[in-house]
Coordinates of C-alpha atoms in Angstrom, one line a residue:
X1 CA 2.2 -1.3 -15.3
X2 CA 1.3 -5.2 -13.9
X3 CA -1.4 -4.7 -11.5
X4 CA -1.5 -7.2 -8.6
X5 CA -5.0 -8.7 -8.9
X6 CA -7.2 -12.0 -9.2
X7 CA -4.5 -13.7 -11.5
X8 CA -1.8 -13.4 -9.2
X9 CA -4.1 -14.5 -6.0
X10 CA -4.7 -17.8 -8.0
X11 CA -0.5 -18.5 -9.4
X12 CA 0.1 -18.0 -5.7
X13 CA -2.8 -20.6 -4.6
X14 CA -2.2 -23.0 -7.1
X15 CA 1.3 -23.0 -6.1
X16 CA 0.8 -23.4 -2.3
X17 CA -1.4 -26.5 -3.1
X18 CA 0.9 -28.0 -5.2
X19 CA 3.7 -28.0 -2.9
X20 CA 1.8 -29.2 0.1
X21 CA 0.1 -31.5 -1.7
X22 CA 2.8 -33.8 -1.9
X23 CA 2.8 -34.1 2.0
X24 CA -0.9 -34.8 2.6
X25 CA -0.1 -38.3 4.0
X26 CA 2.2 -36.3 6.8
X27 CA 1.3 -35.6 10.2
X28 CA 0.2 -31.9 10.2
X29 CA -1.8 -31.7 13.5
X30 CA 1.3 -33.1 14.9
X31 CA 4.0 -31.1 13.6
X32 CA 4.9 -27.2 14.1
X33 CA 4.5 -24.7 11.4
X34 CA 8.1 -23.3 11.4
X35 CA 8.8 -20.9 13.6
X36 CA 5.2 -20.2 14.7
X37 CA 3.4 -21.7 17.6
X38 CA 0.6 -23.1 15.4
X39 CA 0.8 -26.6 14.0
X40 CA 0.7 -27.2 10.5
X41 CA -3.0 -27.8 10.2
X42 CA -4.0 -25.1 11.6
X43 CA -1.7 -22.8 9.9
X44 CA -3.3 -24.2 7.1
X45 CA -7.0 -23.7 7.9
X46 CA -6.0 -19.8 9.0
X47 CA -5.0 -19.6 5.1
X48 CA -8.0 -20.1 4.5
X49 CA -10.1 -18.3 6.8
X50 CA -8.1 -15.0 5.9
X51 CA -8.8 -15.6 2.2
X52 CA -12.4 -15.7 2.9
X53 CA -11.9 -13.2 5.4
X54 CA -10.7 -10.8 2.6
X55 CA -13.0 -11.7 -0.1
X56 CA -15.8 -10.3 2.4
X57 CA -14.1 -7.5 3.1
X58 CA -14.2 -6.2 -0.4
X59 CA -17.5 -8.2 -1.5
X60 CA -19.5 -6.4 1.4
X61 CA -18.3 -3.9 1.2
X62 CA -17.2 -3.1 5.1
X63 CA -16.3 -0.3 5.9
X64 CA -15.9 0.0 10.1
X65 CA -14.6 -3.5 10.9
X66 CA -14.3 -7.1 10.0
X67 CA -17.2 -8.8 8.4
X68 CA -18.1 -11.1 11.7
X69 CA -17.7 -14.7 10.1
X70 CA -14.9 -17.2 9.9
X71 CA -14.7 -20.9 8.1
X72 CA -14.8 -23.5 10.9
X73 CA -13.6 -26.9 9.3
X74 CA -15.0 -30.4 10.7
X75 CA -12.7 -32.5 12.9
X76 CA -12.7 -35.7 10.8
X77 CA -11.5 -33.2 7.8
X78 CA -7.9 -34.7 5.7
X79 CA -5.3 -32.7 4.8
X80 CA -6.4 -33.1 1.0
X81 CA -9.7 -31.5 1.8
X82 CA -8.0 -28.6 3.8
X83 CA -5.8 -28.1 0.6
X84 CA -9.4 -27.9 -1.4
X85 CA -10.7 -25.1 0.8
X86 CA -7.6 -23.0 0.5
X87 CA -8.3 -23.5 -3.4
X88 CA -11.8 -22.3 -3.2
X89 CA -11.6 -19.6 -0.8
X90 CA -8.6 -18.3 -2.5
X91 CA -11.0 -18.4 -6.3
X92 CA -13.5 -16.3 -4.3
X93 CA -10.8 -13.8 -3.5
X94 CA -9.1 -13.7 -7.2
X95 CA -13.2 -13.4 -8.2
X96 CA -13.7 -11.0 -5.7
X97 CA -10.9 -8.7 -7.0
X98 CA -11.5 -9.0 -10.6
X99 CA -15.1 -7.4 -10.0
X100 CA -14.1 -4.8 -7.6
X101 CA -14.2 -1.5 -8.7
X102 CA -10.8 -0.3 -8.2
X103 CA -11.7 3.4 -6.6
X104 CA -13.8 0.6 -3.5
X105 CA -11.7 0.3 -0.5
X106 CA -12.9 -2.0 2.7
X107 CA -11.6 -1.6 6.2
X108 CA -8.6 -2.8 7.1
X109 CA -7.3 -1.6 10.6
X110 CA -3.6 -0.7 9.6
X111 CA -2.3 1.7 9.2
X112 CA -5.0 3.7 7.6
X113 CA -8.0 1.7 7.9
X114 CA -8.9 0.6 4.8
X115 CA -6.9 -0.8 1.4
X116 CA -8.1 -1.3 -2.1
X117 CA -8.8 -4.1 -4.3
X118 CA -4.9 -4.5 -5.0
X119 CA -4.2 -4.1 -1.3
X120 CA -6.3 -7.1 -0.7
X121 CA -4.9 -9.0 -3.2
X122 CA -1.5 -8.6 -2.0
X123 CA -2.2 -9.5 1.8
X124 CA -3.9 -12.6 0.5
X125 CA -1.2 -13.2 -1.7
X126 CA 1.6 -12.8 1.7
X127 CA -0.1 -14.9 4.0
X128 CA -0.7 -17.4 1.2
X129 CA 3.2 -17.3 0.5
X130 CA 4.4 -17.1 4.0
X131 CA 2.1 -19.5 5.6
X132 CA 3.0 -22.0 3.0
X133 CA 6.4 -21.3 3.6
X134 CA 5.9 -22.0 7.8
X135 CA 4.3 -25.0 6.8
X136 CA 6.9 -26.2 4.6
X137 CA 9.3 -25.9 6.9
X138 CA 7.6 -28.1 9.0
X139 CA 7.7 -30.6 7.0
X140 CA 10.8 -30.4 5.6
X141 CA 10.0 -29.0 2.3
X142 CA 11.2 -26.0 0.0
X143 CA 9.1 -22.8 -0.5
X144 CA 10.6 -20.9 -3.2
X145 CA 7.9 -18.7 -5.0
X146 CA 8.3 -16.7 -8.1
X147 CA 10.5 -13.8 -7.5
X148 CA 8.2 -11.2 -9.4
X149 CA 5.3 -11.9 -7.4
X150 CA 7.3 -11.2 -4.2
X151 CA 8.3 -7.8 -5.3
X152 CA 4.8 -7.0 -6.6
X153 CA 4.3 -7.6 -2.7
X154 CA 6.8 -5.6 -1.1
X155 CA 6.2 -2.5 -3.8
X156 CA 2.9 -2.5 -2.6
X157 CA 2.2 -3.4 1.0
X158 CA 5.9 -3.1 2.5
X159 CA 7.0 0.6 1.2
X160 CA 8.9 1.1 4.2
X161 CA 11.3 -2.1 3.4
X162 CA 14.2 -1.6 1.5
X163 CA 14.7 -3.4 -1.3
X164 CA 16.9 -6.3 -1.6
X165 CA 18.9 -8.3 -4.6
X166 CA 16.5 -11.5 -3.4
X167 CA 13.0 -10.4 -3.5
X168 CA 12.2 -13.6 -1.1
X169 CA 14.7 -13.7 1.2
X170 CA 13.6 -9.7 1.9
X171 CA 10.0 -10.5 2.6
X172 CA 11.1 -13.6 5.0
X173 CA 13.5 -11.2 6.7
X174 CA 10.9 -8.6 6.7
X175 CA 8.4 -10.4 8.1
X176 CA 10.8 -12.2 11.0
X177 CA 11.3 -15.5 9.0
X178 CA 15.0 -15.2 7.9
X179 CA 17.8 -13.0 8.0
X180 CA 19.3 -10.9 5.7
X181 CA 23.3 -9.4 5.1
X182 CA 23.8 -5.9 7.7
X183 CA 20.2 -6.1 8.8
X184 CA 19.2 -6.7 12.3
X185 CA 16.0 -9.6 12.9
X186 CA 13.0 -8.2 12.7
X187 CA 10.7 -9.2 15.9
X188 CA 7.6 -7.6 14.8
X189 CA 6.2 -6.3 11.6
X190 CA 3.3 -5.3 9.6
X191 CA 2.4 -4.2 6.0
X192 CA 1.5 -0.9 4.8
X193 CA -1.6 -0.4 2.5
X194 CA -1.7 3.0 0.7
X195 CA -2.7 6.1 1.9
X196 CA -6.3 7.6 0.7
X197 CA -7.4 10.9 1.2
X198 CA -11.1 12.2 0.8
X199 CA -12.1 15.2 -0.4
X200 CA -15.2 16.5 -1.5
X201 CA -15.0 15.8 -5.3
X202 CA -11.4 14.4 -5.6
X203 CA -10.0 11.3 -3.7
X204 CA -6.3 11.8 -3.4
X205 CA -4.9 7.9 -3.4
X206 CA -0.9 7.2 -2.5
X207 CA 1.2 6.0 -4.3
X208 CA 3.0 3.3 -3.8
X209 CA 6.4 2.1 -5.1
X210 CA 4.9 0.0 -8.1
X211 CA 3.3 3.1 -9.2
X212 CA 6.5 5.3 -8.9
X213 CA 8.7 3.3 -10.6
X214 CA 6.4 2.5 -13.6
X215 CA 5.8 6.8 -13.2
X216 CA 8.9 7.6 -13.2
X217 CA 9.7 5.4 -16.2
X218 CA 7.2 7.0 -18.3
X219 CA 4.0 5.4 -17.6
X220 CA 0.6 6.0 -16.3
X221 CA 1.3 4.4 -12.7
X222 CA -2.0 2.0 -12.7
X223 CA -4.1 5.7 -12.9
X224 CA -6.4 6.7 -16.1
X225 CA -5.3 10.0 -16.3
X226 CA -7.3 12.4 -17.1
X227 CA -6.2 14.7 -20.8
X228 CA -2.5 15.7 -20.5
X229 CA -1.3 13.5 -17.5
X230 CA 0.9 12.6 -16.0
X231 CA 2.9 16.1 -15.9
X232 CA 6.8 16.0 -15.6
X233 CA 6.5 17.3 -11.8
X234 CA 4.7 14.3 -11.1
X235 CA 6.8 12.1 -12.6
X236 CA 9.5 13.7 -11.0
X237 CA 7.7 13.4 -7.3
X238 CA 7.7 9.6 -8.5
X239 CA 11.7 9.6 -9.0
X240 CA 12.2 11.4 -5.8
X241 CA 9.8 8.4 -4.0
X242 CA 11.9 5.8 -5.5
X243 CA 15.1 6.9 -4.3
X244 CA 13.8 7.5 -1.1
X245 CA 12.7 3.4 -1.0
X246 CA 15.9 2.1 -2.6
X247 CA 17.8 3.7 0.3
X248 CA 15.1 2.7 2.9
X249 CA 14.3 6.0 3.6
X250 CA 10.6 6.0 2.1
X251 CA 7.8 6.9 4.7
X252 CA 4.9 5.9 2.9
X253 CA 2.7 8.9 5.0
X254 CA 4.7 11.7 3.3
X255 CA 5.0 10.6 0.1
X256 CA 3.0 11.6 -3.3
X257 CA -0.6 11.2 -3.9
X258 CA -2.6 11.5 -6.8
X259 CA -5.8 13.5 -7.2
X260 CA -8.1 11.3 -8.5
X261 CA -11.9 12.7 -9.9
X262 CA -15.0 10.8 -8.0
X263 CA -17.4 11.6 -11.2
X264 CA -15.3 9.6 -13.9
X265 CA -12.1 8.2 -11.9
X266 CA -9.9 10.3 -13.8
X267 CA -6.2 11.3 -12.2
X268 CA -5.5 15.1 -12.4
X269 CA -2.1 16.0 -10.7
X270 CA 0.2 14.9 -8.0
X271 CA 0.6 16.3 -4.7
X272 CA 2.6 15.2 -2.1
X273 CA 5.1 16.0 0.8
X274 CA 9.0 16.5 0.3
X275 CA 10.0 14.4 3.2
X276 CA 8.7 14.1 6.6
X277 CA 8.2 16.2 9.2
X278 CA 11.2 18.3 10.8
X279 CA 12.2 18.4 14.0
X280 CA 9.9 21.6 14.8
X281 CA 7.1 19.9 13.2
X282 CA 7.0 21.4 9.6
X283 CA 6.5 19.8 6.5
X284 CA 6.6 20.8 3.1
X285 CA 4.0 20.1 0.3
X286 CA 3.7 20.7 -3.1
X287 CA 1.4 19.7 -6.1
X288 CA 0.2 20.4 -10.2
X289 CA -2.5 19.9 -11.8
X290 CA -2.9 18.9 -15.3
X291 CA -4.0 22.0 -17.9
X292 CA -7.5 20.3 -18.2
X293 CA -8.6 20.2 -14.8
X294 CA -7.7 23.5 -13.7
X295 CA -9.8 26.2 -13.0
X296 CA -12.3 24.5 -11.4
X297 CA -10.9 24.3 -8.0
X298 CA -9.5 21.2 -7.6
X299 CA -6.1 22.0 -6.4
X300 CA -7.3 23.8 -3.7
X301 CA -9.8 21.4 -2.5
X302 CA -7.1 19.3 -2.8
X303 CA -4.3 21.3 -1.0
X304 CA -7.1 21.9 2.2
X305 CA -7.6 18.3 2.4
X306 CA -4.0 17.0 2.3
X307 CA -3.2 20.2 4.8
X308 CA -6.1 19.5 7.3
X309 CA -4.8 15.6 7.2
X310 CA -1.1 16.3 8.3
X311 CA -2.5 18.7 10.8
X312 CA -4.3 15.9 12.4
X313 CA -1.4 14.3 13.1
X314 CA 0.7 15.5 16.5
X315 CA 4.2 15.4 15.3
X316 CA 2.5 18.9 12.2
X317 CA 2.8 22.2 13.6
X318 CA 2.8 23.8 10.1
X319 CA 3.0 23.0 6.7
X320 CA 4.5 25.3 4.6
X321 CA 4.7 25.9 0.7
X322 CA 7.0 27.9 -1.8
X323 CA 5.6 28.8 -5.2
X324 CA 7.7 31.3 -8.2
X325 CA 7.7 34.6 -8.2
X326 CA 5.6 34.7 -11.1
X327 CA 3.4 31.9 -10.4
X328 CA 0.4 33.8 -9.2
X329 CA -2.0 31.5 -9.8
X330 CA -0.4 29.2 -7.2
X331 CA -0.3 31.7 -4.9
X332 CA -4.1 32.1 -5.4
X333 CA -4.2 28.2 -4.7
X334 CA -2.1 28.5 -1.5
X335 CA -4.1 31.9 -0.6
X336 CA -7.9 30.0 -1.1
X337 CA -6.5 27.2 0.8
X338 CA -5.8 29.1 3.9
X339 CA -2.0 29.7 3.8
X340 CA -0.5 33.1 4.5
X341 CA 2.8 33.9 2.8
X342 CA 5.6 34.7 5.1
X343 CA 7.2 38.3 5.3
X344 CA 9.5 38.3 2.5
X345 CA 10.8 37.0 -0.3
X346 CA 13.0 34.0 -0.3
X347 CA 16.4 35.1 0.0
X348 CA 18.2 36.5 -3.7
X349 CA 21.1 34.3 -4.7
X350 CA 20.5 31.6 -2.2
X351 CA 18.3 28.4 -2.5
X352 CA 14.5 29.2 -3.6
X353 CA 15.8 32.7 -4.6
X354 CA 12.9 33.9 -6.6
X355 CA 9.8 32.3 -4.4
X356 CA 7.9 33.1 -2.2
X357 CA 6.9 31.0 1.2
X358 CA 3.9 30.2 2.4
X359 CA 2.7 28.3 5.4
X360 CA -0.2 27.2 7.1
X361 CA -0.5 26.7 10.8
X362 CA -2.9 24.1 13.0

């Protein structure tokens, strides 16, 4: 699986400059980034602040808010030079990624207050692309990035946006710069980092559809799995995900997360939702483990976690489980982890006949 990092921050820099290079001698100050209500110069110095911006993030490591500090650029500054501190800032990002552990996430206030090393990459990356792309238009010149890197983007920070056959068109469309074929403007937006989990010796991480499409196609999904991972119910999970985003269904809250261990970063199961929640406020999770992780506790340290975060939320009233007949080591999970099983088994000859239910109230 291509992970989004330090190289890709840099192909999209270099190509940013490049293309606005060849209007340095142009008016920026005095002409209007596209469709924004900044000016082209500014536009251009804001590409640069957020760079910087995110490189701190992850360098120090916040973890409550934004690192106070900006880049404040002398009046009497060219063009040119603004061009050269979009290329530096945007090398201390790329080397800020490379030597970021991945399992380090920094806050980022939405939606779930913090991203990864990858996450930062790809919002650097977007506002890089689509800030280039305002300023272009300005000027009267054509932004056309690489079509892989725009994918890498919306597989990663814009899960809830359904695919299209022009991987550029869909991010300008989904970020309220162009239109697209039987889809209504978009007047306001926002990405999507993944969704992470704590728990006390597992950190359950979302994934995202890069991961389940590389999952569902056999591979690891960007996780070092720990011995006999990923297990076909995983992969499966992954399949299900991708359907779900292909028909621009997928919400990224209730999807699958892996288990991850803290002591050597090690992935050891999926677990995840079916869907979202129903109308009367129950949703359905489910999970494995692989054979070398279990009997030590992880799934249920998982299953409380992922329970007690859905129960947080106010549109939960339950979330509910089925498990085999025979499976009674699940049902040992589900019991540990506070669910009761509901009178009766599931009905004989019908769907789930042979399972039991479970559920777990807030």
């Amino acid at each position: 699986m291509r992970e989004l990092g330090g190289d890709q921050v840099e192909e999209a820099v270099a190509g940013a400059v490049a293309l606005l290079r060849t209007a340095t001698d142009r008016d920026w100050r005095g002409t209007r980034a596209g469709r924004l209500d900044w000016d082209c110069r500014y536009t251009a110095e804001h590409v640069a602040d957020d760079l910087v911006s995110y490189a701190g993030q992850l360098a120090g490591r916040a973890t409550e808010a934004y690192v106070p500090f900006g880049i404040t650029l002398e009046e009497a500054v060219g063009n040119e030079d603004v061009l050269q501190v979009i290329e530096t800032t945007g090398a201390l990002l790329a080397a800020t990624v490379r030597t970021t552990p991945r399992e380090v996430r920094a806050f980022h206030p939405f939606p779930f207050r913090s991203a990864d090393r990858e996450g930062f990459a790809a919002m650097g990356i977007t506002e890089v692309l689509l800030h280039t792309h305002d300023i272009a238009e300005g000027l009267g010149l054509v932004c056309e990035p690489p079509a892989e890197l725009c994918t890498d983007l919306l597989t990663r920070i814009f899960p809830h946006v359904r695919p299209a056959a022009d991987p550029w068109r869909t991010l300008l469309w989904a970020t309220g710069r162009g239109d697209l074929p039987g889809r209504p403007p978009v007047t306001e937006w926002r990405w999507c980092n993944s969704l992470v989990v704590p728990a006390e010796r597992l950190t359950l991480r979302g994934v995202t559809p890069a991961a389940a499409t590389d999952l569902a196609a056999g591979g690891d999904g960007g996780f070092a799995w720990a011995e006999g991972g990923p297990l076909q119910g995983t992969r499966d999970a992954a399949g299900m995900l991708l359907k779900a985003y292909e028909a621009g269904a997928h919400r990224p809250e209730w999807g699958v997360l892996v288990p991850v261990r803290r002591a050597d970063g090690r992935a050891v199961g999926g677990m995840g939702f079916h869907g979202a929640p129903d109308e009367g406020g129950r949703v359905e999770i489910g999970y494995d483990l692989v054979e070398a992780a279990r009997g030590r506790g992880y799934a249920t340290e998982a299953l409380r976690a992922l329970s007690a975060w859905a129960l947080a939320r106010e549109e939960v009233t339950s979330v509910c489980a089925t498990t085999d007949r025979e499976n009674t080591a699940s049902q040992a999970v589900l019991v540990r982890a506070g669910f009761t099983r509901v009178a009766g088994e599931l009905a004989a000859g019908g769907e789930g006949a042979g399972q039991f239910a479970y559920e777990l109230r807030g």
